[in-house]
Amino acid sequence: MLPITHSRKNPTQLTFIVLMILVGLNLRPALASLAPLLPRIASEGQFSVLTLSMLTTLPVLCLGLFAPFAPWLARRLGLERSLALALIILSAGLALRGIVSLPTLYSGTLLIGAGIGVLGTLLPALVKRELADSADLMTGVYTMALCLGGALGAGLSIPLADLLGSWSLSLMSWASFALTALLAWWWIMPQPAADQQQQETTGYARALLRQPLAWQVMLLMGSQSSLAYIVFGWLPTLLVQQGYGESEAGWLMSASILIQLFSAIAAPWLARLSKDQRPAFIAVLTLVGLGLWMLLLGSPALSWPGAILLGLGQGGSFSLALTLIVLRSGNSKIAGELSALAQGGGYTLAAMGPLAVGLMIDANMSIQGITWLLLTVLAFAAAMALLAGRQYVLDLDDNGTLVTIKQD
């Protein structure tokens, strides 16, 4: 373990934002870099489609399974040390995934999901602590970093494989990116041990499970994330089946993720305009539906416009879903518990999407059938948005009981 330094002061807000962006950039390349390489890996015949389906599903499942452990880890190690540990786990997973054997592929993928699951839960908590007055807007900046990282992973995956002469080395190369973030984080941020206040428990987790609003937020997070990870996992493969070259399919996915930068940063501003976020959600989810239809069922002339619309919709829907966790929480402790529930349960559900699409591809189901599945998931997300986007908040009543309150 790197030496612990207690004398360092907290960085300035600008320095922290740079660190937040650097760490955020590492939360999507591990997921997005595999998808463009799947047709090449499958063509070698070493791994079955079912095996590749599990490789796209396992990291998302681990996001959900390990996210609830992040608060527990932070209470024992402190937020800063926990984030450093998660970066170490992510780096190790990326390195292992570059070794061409089934055990190392699965082990590395599991570690990747665990690391990202913890990072994705801890980083918003740190943002709220360090930048409390602008936490919702900084959520947009954080989401923008995620989108940029995903675009880099998708766009550079094939060129790196060609440059390095191996798809496995292309996957392994992203470990250097995670190690860079780890060194910067450890060098600049103090790494204090957890204090007594951090070790206190909030006690709202069970109470949240009795609130329909909490379930609506979780199911919204899960359904819109499922579509996102289907795109991360299978969009290039689906496009190659439609006759696109693997490089063009990778760049279409990369462009779609890159364009998410704009809607991700704009979505929190939209959320601030009203206590009712339903119109904003319906607008971005409509863009997702149009983009999917144009990419998968439209003519080749519609592919790039479809990628742009899909990116605008998915960047906005993900950023709004994260912002909704803050907007539907009466205080920071409730927000922390709701975040663990929404991301833990939501990502666990989201993992079923890439697995289902992989099984459909293995069964040679038509692209039309797969597209209708995606649109069905989208319709469910819209239904949850109409419920979760209403003017209600989870807060404590005069007796200290968690209740759902209508906002004025």
mmCIF file of C-alpha atoms in Angstrom:
data_model
loop_
_atom_site.group_PDB
_atom_site.id
_atom_site.type_symbol
_atom_site.label_atom_id
_atom_site.label_comp_id
_atom_site.label_asym_id
_atom_site.label_seq_id
_atom_site.Cartn_x
_atom_site.Cartn_y
_atom_site.Cartn_z
ATOM 1 C CA MET A 1 0.000 0.000 0.000
ATOM 2 C CA LEU A 2 1.187 3.521 -0.740
ATOM 3 C CA PRO A 3 2.432 5.522 2.285
ATOM 4 C CA ILE A 4 -0.236 7.414 4.214
ATOM 5 C CA THR A 5 0.214 11.170 4.547
ATOM 6 C CA HIS A 6 -1.777 13.099 7.144
ATOM 7 C CA SER A 7 -0.254 16.558 6.682
ATOM 8 C CA ARG A 8 -1.769 17.381 3.297
ATOM 9 C CA LYS A 9 -4.589 19.894 3.215
ATOM 10 C CA ASN A 10 -7.792 19.416 1.260
ATOM 11 C CA PRO A 11 -7.362 20.554 -2.361
ATOM 12 C CA THR A 12 -9.034 23.664 -3.727
ATOM 13 C CA GLN A 13 -12.458 23.254 -5.296
ATOM 14 C CA LEU A 14 -10.961 23.534 -8.791
ATOM 15 C CA THR A 15 -8.358 20.862 -8.028
ATOM 16 C CA PHE A 16 -11.042 18.581 -6.613
ATOM 17 C CA ILE A 17 -13.177 19.045 -9.738
ATOM 18 C CA VAL A 18 -10.186 18.032 -11.892
ATOM 19 C CA LEU A 19 -9.654 14.942 -9.718
ATOM 20 C CA MET A 20 -13.383 14.139 -9.892
ATOM 21 C CA ILE A 21 -13.268 14.325 -13.691
ATOM 22 C CA LEU A 22 -10.123 12.162 -13.856
ATOM 23 C CA VAL A 23 -11.696 9.470 -11.677
ATOM 24 C CA GLY A 24 -15.035 9.751 -13.502
ATOM 25 C CA LEU A 25 -13.300 9.187 -16.832
ATOM 26 C CA ASN A 26 -12.403 5.672 -15.627
ATOM 27 C CA LEU A 27 -15.960 4.518 -14.875
ATOM 28 C CA ARG A 28 -16.990 3.683 -18.456
ATOM 29 C CA PRO A 29 -13.984 2.704 -20.665
ATOM 30 C CA ALA A 30 -13.881 -0.752 -19.044
ATOM 31 C CA LEU A 31 -17.486 -1.304 -20.147
ATOM 32 C CA ALA A 32 -17.441 0.470 -23.511
ATOM 33 C CA SER A 33 -14.063 -0.814 -24.753
ATOM 34 C CA LEU A 34 -15.199 -4.451 -24.956
ATOM 35 C CA ALA A 35 -18.239 -3.999 -27.201
ATOM 36 C CA PRO A 36 -16.463 -2.930 -30.435
ATOM 37 C CA LEU A 37 -14.101 -5.899 -30.053
ATOM 38 C CA LEU A 38 -16.826 -8.531 -29.629
ATOM 39 C CA PRO A 39 -17.214 -9.296 -33.380
ATOM 40 C CA ARG A 40 -13.430 -9.758 -33.647
ATOM 41 C CA ILE A 41 -13.299 -11.956 -30.527
ATOM 42 C CA ALA A 42 -16.287 -14.010 -31.706
ATOM 43 C CA SER A 43 -14.708 -14.513 -35.156
ATOM 44 C CA GLU A 44 -11.726 -16.241 -33.540
ATOM 45 C CA GLY A 45 -14.086 -18.936 -32.276
ATOM 46 C CA GLN A 46 -12.333 -19.255 -28.913
ATOM 47 C CA PHE A 47 -15.354 -18.116 -26.895
ATOM 48 C CA SER A 48 -19.052 -18.796 -27.469
ATOM 49 C CA VAL A 49 -21.690 -16.090 -27.816
ATOM 50 C CA LEU A 50 -23.061 -17.165 -24.430
ATOM 51 C CA THR A 51 -19.631 -16.641 -22.851
ATOM 52 C CA LEU A 52 -19.371 -13.193 -24.419
ATOM 53 C CA SER A 53 -22.905 -12.439 -23.201
ATOM 54 C CA MET A 54 -21.785 -13.160 -19.662
ATOM 55 C CA LEU A 55 -18.790 -10.845 -20.098
ATOM 56 C CA THR A 56 -21.162 -7.986 -20.976
ATOM 57 C CA THR A 57 -23.568 -8.859 -18.147
ATOM 58 C CA LEU A 58 -21.180 -9.612 -15.262
ATOM 59 C CA PRO A 59 -19.730 -6.097 -14.794
ATOM 60 C CA VAL A 60 -23.194 -4.502 -14.744
ATOM 61 C CA LEU A 61 -24.412 -7.127 -12.272
ATOM 62 C CA CYS A 62 -21.394 -6.412 -10.077
ATOM 63 C CA LEU A 63 -22.196 -2.699 -10.183
ATOM 64 C CA GLY A 64 -25.478 -3.520 -8.493
ATOM 65 C CA LEU A 65 -24.128 -6.147 -6.096
ATOM 66 C CA PHE A 66 -21.170 -4.092 -4.835
ATOM 67 C CA ALA A 67 -22.701 -0.581 -4.794
ATOM 68 C CA PRO A 68 -24.499 -1.223 -1.455
ATOM 69 C CA PHE A 69 -21.141 -2.137 0.144
ATOM 70 C CA ALA A 70 -19.670 1.305 -0.627
ATOM 71 C CA PRO A 71 -21.215 3.066 2.430
ATOM 72 C CA TRP A 72 -20.059 0.169 4.659
ATOM 73 C CA LEU A 73 -16.543 0.427 3.229
ATOM 74 C CA ALA A 74 -16.464 4.223 3.648
ATOM 75 C CA ARG A 75 -17.490 3.948 7.303
ATOM 76 C CA ARG A 76 -14.513 1.700 7.996
ATOM 77 C CA LEU A 77 -11.785 3.166 5.782
ATOM 78 C CA GLY A 78 -13.015 6.684 5.063
ATOM 79 C CA LEU A 79 -14.276 7.992 1.732
ATOM 80 C CA GLU A 80 -10.852 8.870 0.339
ATOM 81 C CA ARG A 81 -9.163 5.570 1.175
ATOM 82 C CA SER A 82 -12.176 3.598 -0.046
ATOM 83 C CA LEU A 83 -12.049 5.377 -3.395
ATOM 84 C CA ALA A 84 -8.312 4.662 -3.684
ATOM 85 C CA LEU A 85 -8.942 0.981 -2.914
ATOM 86 C CA ALA A 86 -11.656 0.867 -5.589
ATOM 87 C CA LEU A 87 -9.218 2.320 -8.141
ATOM 88 C CA ILE A 88 -6.681 -0.383 -7.218
ATOM 89 C CA ILE A 89 -9.357 -3.062 -7.728
ATOM 90 C CA LEU A 90 -10.359 -1.534 -11.066
ATOM 91 C CA SER A 91 -6.729 -1.419 -12.261
ATOM 92 C CA ALA A 92 -6.175 -5.053 -11.286
ATOM 93 C CA GLY A 93 -9.363 -6.110 -13.074
ATOM 94 C CA LEU A 94 -8.396 -4.305 -16.277
ATOM 95 C CA ALA A 95 -4.967 -5.939 -16.239
ATOM 96 C CA LEU A 96 -6.420 -9.412 -15.621
ATOM 97 C CA ARG A 97 -9.001 -9.028 -18.393
ATOM 98 C CA GLY A 98 -6.192 -8.644 -20.898
ATOM 99 C CA ILE A 99 -4.966 -12.207 -20.264
ATOM 100 C CA VAL A 100 -6.623 -14.510 -22.804
ATOM 101 C CA SER A 101 -8.143 -17.254 -20.709
ATOM 102 C CA LEU A 102 -11.678 -17.754 -19.471
ATOM 103 C CA PRO A 103 -10.838 -17.675 -15.713
ATOM 104 C CA THR A 104 -8.870 -14.421 -15.998
ATOM 105 C CA LEU A 105 -11.482 -12.832 -18.258
ATOM 106 C CA TYR A 106 -14.209 -13.580 -15.735
ATOM 107 C CA SER A 107 -12.067 -12.682 -12.706
ATOM 108 C CA GLY A 108 -10.972 -9.415 -14.274
ATOM 109 C CA THR A 109 -14.512 -8.549 -15.312
ATOM 110 C CA LEU A 110 -15.792 -9.234 -11.783
ATOM 111 C CA LEU A 111 -13.123 -6.973 -10.281
ATOM 112 C CA ILE A 112 -13.934 -4.268 -12.819
ATOM 113 C CA GLY A 113 -17.606 -4.339 -11.868
ATOM 114 C CA ALA A 114 -16.772 -4.289 -8.152
ATOM 115 C CA GLY A 115 -14.400 -1.352 -8.520
ATOM 116 C CA ILE A 116 -16.771 0.710 -10.637
ATOM 117 C CA GLY A 117 -19.711 -0.144 -8.365
ATOM 118 C CA VAL A 118 -17.891 1.266 -5.340
ATOM 119 C CA LEU A 119 -16.472 4.253 -7.228
ATOM 120 C CA GLY A 120 -19.846 5.175 -8.708
ATOM 121 C CA THR A 121 -21.432 5.217 -5.258
ATOM 122 C CA LEU A 122 -18.648 7.023 -3.389
ATOM 123 C CA LEU A 123 -17.842 9.779 -5.872
ATOM 124 C CA PRO A 124 -21.265 11.514 -5.700
ATOM 125 C CA ALA A 125 -21.022 11.458 -1.887
ATOM 126 C CA LEU A 126 -17.634 13.168 -2.067
ATOM 127 C CA VAL A 127 -19.013 15.716 -4.534
ATOM 128 C CA LYS A 128 -21.847 16.522 -2.140
ATOM 129 C CA ARG A 129 -19.353 16.935 0.725
ATOM 130 C CA GLU A 130 -16.782 19.031 -1.153
ATOM 131 C CA LEU A 131 -19.158 21.052 -3.371
ATOM 132 C CA ALA A 132 -22.362 21.114 -1.340
ATOM 133 C CA ASP A 133 -23.798 24.327 -2.807
ATOM 134 C CA SER A 134 -23.584 23.091 -6.390
ATOM 135 C CA ALA A 135 -23.872 19.320 -5.939
ATOM 136 C CA ASP A 136 -26.697 18.948 -8.478
ATOM 137 C CA LEU A 137 -24.848 20.889 -11.189
ATOM 138 C CA MET A 138 -21.606 19.056 -10.429
ATOM 139 C CA THR A 139 -23.572 15.837 -10.994
ATOM 140 C CA GLY A 140 -23.817 16.994 -14.604
ATOM 141 C CA VAL A 141 -20.049 17.543 -14.797
ATOM 142 C CA TYR A 142 -19.465 14.119 -13.226
ATOM 143 C CA THR A 143 -21.879 12.505 -15.701
ATOM 144 C CA MET A 144 -20.135 14.330 -18.533
ATOM 145 C CA ALA A 145 -16.828 12.764 -17.453
ATOM 146 C CA LEU A 146 -18.470 9.319 -17.481
ATOM 147 C CA CYS A 147 -19.769 9.902 -21.009
ATOM 148 C CA LEU A 148 -16.403 11.121 -22.274
ATOM 149 C CA GLY A 149 -14.706 8.062 -20.780
ATOM 150 C CA GLY A 150 -17.231 5.802 -22.478
ATOM 151 C CA ALA A 151 -16.687 7.554 -25.807
ATOM 152 C CA LEU A 152 -12.920 7.128 -25.498
ATOM 153 C CA GLY A 153 -13.334 3.454 -24.650
ATOM 154 C CA ALA A 154 -15.586 2.798 -27.634
ATOM 155 C CA GLY A 155 -13.720 4.934 -30.148
ATOM 156 C CA LEU A 156 -10.154 3.876 -29.305
ATOM 157 C CA SER A 157 -10.845 0.177 -28.781
ATOM 158 C CA ILE A 158 -10.344 -0.944 -32.408
ATOM 159 C CA PRO A 159 -7.453 1.466 -33.167
ATOM 160 C CA LEU A 160 -5.637 0.273 -30.026
ATOM 161 C CA ALA A 161 -6.170 -3.360 -31.020
ATOM 162 C CA ASP A 162 -4.752 -2.638 -34.481
ATOM 163 C CA LEU A 163 -1.829 -0.656 -33.049
ATOM 164 C CA LEU A 164 -0.943 -3.210 -30.367
ATOM 165 C CA GLY A 165 -1.698 -6.214 -32.575
ATOM 166 C CA SER A 166 -4.107 -7.837 -30.104
ATOM 167 C CA TRP A 167 -7.599 -7.250 -28.763
ATOM 168 C CA SER A 168 -6.408 -8.475 -25.354
ATOM 169 C CA LEU A 169 -3.673 -5.832 -25.153
ATOM 170 C CA SER A 170 -6.249 -3.229 -26.190
ATOM 171 C CA LEU A 171 -8.370 -4.209 -23.189
ATOM 172 C CA MET A 172 -5.365 -4.329 -20.856
ATOM 173 C CA SER A 173 -4.126 -0.875 -21.890
ATOM 174 C CA TRP A 174 -6.939 0.832 -19.974
ATOM 175 C CA ALA A 175 -5.296 -0.269 -16.710
ATOM 176 C CA SER A 176 -2.704 2.473 -17.239
ATOM 177 C CA PHE A 177 -5.522 5.037 -17.331
ATOM 178 C CA ALA A 178 -6.909 3.800 -14.001
ATOM 179 C CA LEU A 179 -3.435 3.744 -12.425
ATOM 180 C CA THR A 180 -2.913 7.360 -13.499
ATOM 181 C CA ALA A 181 -6.124 8.346 -11.702
ATOM 182 C CA LEU A 182 -5.047 6.363 -8.616
ATOM 183 C CA LEU A 183 -1.642 8.066 -8.425
ATOM 184 C CA ALA A 184 -3.152 11.539 -8.895
ATOM 185 C CA TRP A 185 -5.815 10.843 -6.270
ATOM 186 C CA TRP A 186 -3.343 9.495 -3.696
ATOM 187 C CA TRP A 187 -0.794 12.241 -4.370
ATOM 188 C CA ILE A 188 -3.214 15.185 -4.084
ATOM 189 C CA MET A 189 -6.057 14.124 -1.774
ATOM 190 C CA PRO A 190 -5.467 13.552 1.952
ATOM 191 C CA GLN A 191 -6.220 9.961 2.958
ATOM 192 C CA PRO A 192 -7.614 10.268 6.509
ATOM 193 C CA ALA A 193 -8.970 7.276 8.378
ATOM 194 C CA ALA A 194 -12.706 7.122 8.983
ATOM 195 C CA ASP A 195 -13.813 9.176 11.968
ATOM 196 C CA GLN A 196 -16.562 8.388 14.442
ATOM 197 C CA GLN A 197 -19.085 10.514 12.593
ATOM 198 C CA GLN A 198 -18.518 8.523 9.408
ATOM 199 C CA GLN A 199 -19.134 5.301 11.316
ATOM 200 C CA GLU A 200 -22.655 6.326 12.337
ATOM 201 C CA THR A 201 -25.423 4.580 10.464
ATOM 202 C CA THR A 202 -28.410 6.379 8.998
ATOM 203 C CA GLY A 203 -31.056 3.728 9.628
ATOM 204 C CA TYR A 204 -33.227 4.673 6.630
ATOM 205 C CA ALA A 205 -32.550 1.690 4.366
ATOM 206 C CA ARG A 206 -35.451 -0.481 5.547
ATOM 207 C CA ALA A 207 -37.807 2.487 5.750
ATOM 208 C CA LEU A 208 -37.049 3.342 2.117
ATOM 209 C CA LEU A 209 -38.169 -0.110 1.020
ATOM 210 C CA ARG A 210 -41.646 0.714 2.321
ATOM 211 C CA GLN A 211 -41.900 3.868 0.196
ATOM 212 C CA PRO A 212 -43.258 3.444 -3.374
ATOM 213 C CA LEU A 213 -41.357 6.567 -4.485
ATOM 214 C CA ALA A 214 -38.033 4.912 -3.610
ATOM 215 C CA TRP A 215 -38.957 1.876 -5.720
ATOM 216 C CA GLN A 216 -40.005 4.122 -8.604
ATOM 217 C CA VAL A 217 -36.633 5.907 -8.541
ATOM 218 C CA MET A 218 -34.823 2.543 -8.411
ATOM 219 C CA LEU A 219 -36.824 1.031 -11.281
ATOM 220 C CA LEU A 220 -36.307 4.161 -13.361
ATOM 221 C CA MET A 221 -32.562 3.978 -12.746
ATOM 222 C CA GLY A 222 -32.543 0.261 -13.575
ATOM 223 C CA SER A 223 -34.583 0.431 -16.789
ATOM 224 C CA GLN A 224 -32.799 3.407 -18.349
ATOM 225 C CA SER A 225 -29.426 1.945 -17.282
ATOM 226 C CA SER A 226 -30.366 -1.379 -18.874
ATOM 227 C CA LEU A 227 -30.700 0.349 -22.244
ATOM 228 C CA ALA A 228 -27.386 2.121 -21.704
ATOM 229 C CA TYR A 229 -25.515 -1.115 -20.967
ATOM 230 C CA ILE A 230 -27.163 -2.892 -23.895
ATOM 231 C CA VAL A 231 -25.705 -0.120 -26.074
ATOM 232 C CA PHE A 232 -22.320 -0.466 -24.323
ATOM 233 C CA GLY A 233 -22.365 -4.230 -24.726
ATOM 234 C CA TRP A 234 -24.047 -5.024 -28.022
ATOM 235 C CA LEU A 235 -24.656 -2.014 -30.276
ATOM 236 C CA PRO A 236 -21.536 -2.579 -32.430
ATOM 237 C CA THR A 237 -22.393 -6.282 -32.813
ATOM 238 C CA LEU A 238 -25.964 -5.425 -33.865
ATOM 239 C CA LEU A 239 -24.660 -2.843 -36.352
ATOM 240 C CA VAL A 240 -22.138 -5.321 -37.813
ATOM 241 C CA GLN A 241 -25.041 -7.757 -38.342
ATOM 242 C CA GLN A 242 -26.760 -4.943 -40.244
ATOM 243 C CA GLY A 243 -23.813 -4.744 -42.640
ATOM 244 C CA TYR A 244 -21.647 -2.043 -41.075
ATOM 245 C CA GLY A 245 -17.887 -2.521 -40.769
ATOM 246 C CA GLU A 246 -16.574 -3.117 -37.245
ATOM 247 C CA SER A 247 -14.626 0.157 -37.250
ATOM 248 C CA GLU A 248 -17.650 2.190 -38.391
ATOM 249 C CA ALA A 249 -19.834 0.422 -35.828
ATOM 250 C CA GLY A 250 -17.330 1.337 -33.110
ATOM 251 C CA TRP A 251 -17.239 4.966 -34.194
ATOM 252 C CA LEU A 252 -21.045 5.167 -34.314
ATOM 253 C CA MET A 253 -21.159 3.932 -30.738
ATOM 254 C CA SER A 254 -18.353 6.308 -29.771
ATOM 255 C CA ALA A 255 -20.138 9.273 -31.363
ATOM 256 C CA SER A 256 -23.361 8.360 -29.583
ATOM 257 C CA ILE A 257 -21.576 8.258 -26.221
ATOM 258 C CA LEU A 258 -19.563 11.423 -26.952
ATOM 259 C CA ILE A 259 -22.706 13.420 -27.753
ATOM 260 C CA GLN A 260 -23.994 12.477 -24.304
ATOM 261 C CA LEU A 261 -21.594 15.094 -22.938
ATOM 262 C CA PHE A 262 -23.927 17.901 -24.001
ATOM 263 C CA SER A 263 -27.184 16.516 -22.654
ATOM 264 C CA ALA A 264 -25.519 15.228 -19.469
ATOM 265 C CA ILE A 265 -24.353 18.724 -18.513
ATOM 266 C CA ALA A 266 -27.641 20.338 -19.598
ATOM 267 C CA ALA A 267 -30.001 17.922 -17.811
ATOM 268 C CA PRO A 268 -29.426 19.199 -14.229
ATOM 269 C CA TRP A 269 -30.211 22.727 -15.429
ATOM 270 C CA LEU A 270 -33.468 21.399 -16.864
ATOM 271 C CA ALA A 271 -34.212 19.678 -13.573
ATOM 272 C CA ARG A 272 -33.789 22.970 -11.717
ATOM 273 C CA LEU A 273 -36.475 24.702 -13.792
ATOM 274 C CA SER A 274 -39.325 22.842 -12.101
ATOM 275 C CA LYS A 275 -40.089 20.554 -9.180
ATOM 276 C CA ASP A 276 -41.809 18.282 -11.731
ATOM 277 C CA GLN A 277 -39.260 16.512 -13.946
ATOM 278 C CA ARG A 278 -41.745 14.481 -16.004
ATOM 279 C CA PRO A 279 -41.620 16.659 -19.159
ATOM 280 C CA ALA A 280 -37.809 16.580 -19.217
ATOM 281 C CA PHE A 281 -37.760 12.791 -18.793
ATOM 282 C CA ILE A 282 -40.315 12.167 -21.526
ATOM 283 C CA ALA A 283 -38.364 14.436 -23.901
ATOM 284 C CA VAL A 284 -35.038 12.613 -23.416
ATOM 285 C CA LEU A 285 -36.608 9.130 -23.467
ATOM 286 C CA THR A 286 -38.362 9.993 -26.744
ATOM 287 C CA LEU A 287 -34.961 10.844 -28.205
ATOM 288 C CA VAL A 288 -33.668 7.434 -27.063
ATOM 289 C CA GLY A 289 -36.540 5.671 -28.835
ATOM 290 C CA LEU A 290 -36.040 7.615 -32.076
ATOM 291 C CA GLY A 291 -32.290 6.974 -32.001
ATOM 292 C CA LEU A 292 -32.673 3.230 -31.487
ATOM 293 C CA TRP A 293 -35.230 2.946 -34.275
ATOM 294 C CA MET A 294 -33.086 4.927 -36.748
ATOM 295 C CA LEU A 295 -29.913 2.960 -35.934
ATOM 296 C CA LEU A 296 -31.373 -0.539 -35.885
ATOM 297 C CA LEU A 297 -34.301 -0.378 -38.319
ATOM 298 C CA GLY A 298 -33.622 2.723 -40.417
ATOM 299 C CA SER A 299 -31.604 3.103 -43.612
ATOM 300 C CA PRO A 300 -27.817 3.618 -43.467
ATOM 301 C CA ALA A 301 -28.406 7.310 -44.206
ATOM 302 C CA LEU A 302 -30.085 7.596 -40.791
ATOM 303 C CA SER A 303 -27.266 5.949 -38.825
ATOM 304 C CA TRP A 304 -25.359 9.080 -37.817
ATOM 305 C CA PRO A 305 -28.477 11.154 -37.004
ATOM 306 C CA GLY A 306 -29.724 8.137 -35.045
ATOM 307 C CA ALA A 307 -26.456 7.927 -33.092
ATOM 308 C CA ILE A 308 -26.726 11.626 -32.221
ATOM 309 C CA LEU A 309 -30.343 11.365 -31.044
ATOM 310 C CA LEU A 310 -29.574 8.226 -29.035
ATOM 311 C CA GLY A 311 -26.640 9.961 -27.361
ATOM 312 C CA LEU A 312 -28.618 13.080 -26.519
ATOM 313 C CA GLY A 313 -31.394 10.967 -25.022
ATOM 314 C CA GLN A 314 -29.213 8.596 -23.021
ATOM 315 C CA GLY A 315 -26.919 11.292 -21.661
ATOM 316 C CA GLY A 316 -29.921 13.300 -20.522
ATOM 317 C CA SER A 317 -31.819 10.376 -19.028
ATOM 318 C CA PHE A 318 -28.838 9.097 -17.014
ATOM 319 C CA SER A 319 -27.944 12.552 -15.703
ATOM 320 C CA LEU A 320 -31.585 13.244 -14.797
ATOM 321 C CA ALA A 321 -31.865 9.883 -13.030
ATOM 322 C CA LEU A 322 -28.802 10.673 -10.879
ATOM 323 C CA THR A 323 -30.066 14.194 -10.189
ATOM 324 C CA LEU A 324 -33.464 12.801 -9.217
ATOM 325 C CA ILE A 325 -31.852 10.963 -6.297
ATOM 326 C CA VAL A 326 -30.891 14.337 -4.806
ATOM 327 C CA LEU A 327 -34.153 16.077 -5.712
ATOM 328 C CA ARG A 328 -36.333 13.364 -4.145
ATOM 329 C CA SER A 329 -34.355 13.306 -0.865
ATOM 330 C CA GLY A 330 -35.108 15.598 2.057
ATOM 331 C CA ASN A 331 -31.559 15.515 3.455
ATOM 332 C CA SER A 332 -28.093 14.213 2.667
ATOM 333 C CA LYS A 333 -28.446 11.038 4.768
ATOM 334 C CA ILE A 334 -31.633 10.049 2.944
ATOM 335 C CA ALA A 335 -29.890 10.868 -0.346
ATOM 336 C CA GLY A 336 -27.039 8.505 0.547
ATOM 337 C CA GLU A 337 -29.400 5.646 1.351
ATOM 338 C CA LEU A 338 -31.543 6.312 -1.723
ATOM 339 C CA SER A 339 -28.412 6.387 -3.898
ATOM 340 C CA ALA A 340 -27.305 2.974 -2.590
ATOM 341 C CA LEU A 341 -30.790 1.553 -3.195
ATOM 342 C CA ALA A 342 -31.251 3.101 -6.637
ATOM 343 C CA GLN A 343 -27.806 2.157 -7.913
ATOM 344 C CA GLY A 344 -27.552 -1.198 -6.131
ATOM 345 C CA GLY A 345 -30.999 -2.484 -7.049
ATOM 346 C CA GLY A 346 -31.144 -0.579 -10.328
ATOM 347 C CA TYR A 347 -27.871 -1.907 -11.730
ATOM 348 C CA THR A 348 -28.704 -5.440 -10.632
ATOM 349 C CA LEU A 349 -31.884 -5.219 -12.720
ATOM 350 C CA ALA A 350 -30.014 -3.466 -15.532
ATOM 351 C CA ALA A 351 -27.663 -6.446 -15.878
ATOM 352 C CA MET A 352 -30.538 -8.537 -17.208
ATOM 353 C CA GLY A 353 -30.729 -6.376 -20.346
ATOM 354 C CA PRO A 354 -27.326 -7.203 -21.887
ATOM 355 C CA LEU A 355 -27.791 -10.884 -20.972
ATOM 356 C CA ALA A 356 -31.220 -11.023 -22.635
ATOM 357 C CA VAL A 357 -29.918 -9.388 -25.820
ATOM 358 C CA GLY A 358 -26.921 -11.748 -25.884
ATOM 359 C CA LEU A 359 -29.227 -14.750 -25.623
ATOM 360 C CA MET A 360 -31.424 -13.342 -28.398
ATOM 361 C CA ILE A 361 -28.377 -12.894 -30.632
ATOM 362 C CA ASP A 362 -27.259 -16.457 -29.828
ATOM 363 C CA ALA A 363 -30.744 -17.673 -30.817
ATOM 364 C CA ASN A 364 -30.462 -15.787 -34.149
ATOM 365 C CA MET A 365 -33.459 -13.624 -33.346
ATOM 366 C CA SER A 366 -34.189 -10.904 -35.879
ATOM 367 C CA ILE A 367 -33.042 -7.336 -35.372
ATOM 368 C CA GLN A 368 -36.708 -6.335 -35.398
ATOM 369 C CA GLY A 369 -37.450 -8.573 -32.417
ATOM 370 C CA ILE A 370 -34.467 -7.208 -30.482
ATOM 371 C CA THR A 371 -35.497 -3.628 -31.264
ATOM 372 C CA TRP A 372 -39.029 -4.248 -29.952
ATOM 373 C CA LEU A 373 -37.540 -5.583 -26.706
ATOM 374 C CA LEU A 374 -35.531 -2.388 -26.331
ATOM 375 C CA LEU A 375 -38.582 -0.228 -26.990
ATOM 376 C CA THR A 376 -40.546 -2.221 -24.397
ATOM 377 C CA VAL A 377 -37.869 -1.510 -21.787
ATOM 378 C CA LEU A 378 -37.993 2.137 -22.862
ATOM 379 C CA ALA A 379 -41.772 2.251 -22.362
ATOM 380 C CA PHE A 380 -41.345 0.854 -18.850
ATOM 381 C CA ALA A 381 -38.714 3.529 -18.105
ATOM 382 C CA ALA A 382 -41.163 6.198 -19.284
ATOM 383 C CA ALA A 383 -43.870 4.825 -16.987
ATOM 384 C CA MET A 384 -41.496 4.956 -14.004
ATOM 385 C CA ALA A 385 -40.434 8.491 -14.980
ATOM 386 C CA LEU A 386 -44.074 9.625 -14.925
ATOM 387 C CA LEU A 387 -44.281 8.363 -11.328
ATOM 388 C CA ALA A 388 -40.831 9.274 -9.974
ATOM 389 C CA GLY A 389 -40.776 12.669 -11.675
ATOM 390 C CA ARG A 390 -43.755 14.016 -9.733
ATOM 391 C CA GLN A 391 -43.475 16.723 -7.066
ATOM 392 C CA TYR A 392 -42.849 14.451 -4.080
ATOM 393 C CA VAL A 393 -39.898 14.128 -1.702
ATOM 394 C CA LEU A 394 -38.764 11.520 0.837
ATOM 395 C CA ASP A 395 -38.376 13.250 4.188
ATOM 396 C CA LEU A 396 -38.912 12.863 7.939
ATOM 397 C CA ASP A 397 -42.149 13.868 9.644
ATOM 398 C CA ASP A 398 -42.373 15.451 13.112
ATOM 399 C CA ASN A 399 -41.968 12.019 14.707
ATOM 400 C CA GLY A 400 -38.795 11.254 12.783
ATOM 401 C CA THR A 401 -40.542 8.713 10.533
ATOM 402 C CA LEU A 402 -39.582 8.524 6.872
ATOM 403 C CA VAL A 403 -42.573 9.521 4.711
ATOM 404 C CA THR A 404 -43.330 10.719 1.185
ATOM 405 C CA ILE A 405 -44.354 14.388 1.165
ATOM 406 C CA LYS A 406 -45.887 16.374 -1.690
ATOM 407 C CA GLN A 407 -43.873 19.499 -2.492
ATOM 408 C CA ASP A 408 -45.547 22.889 -2.715
#
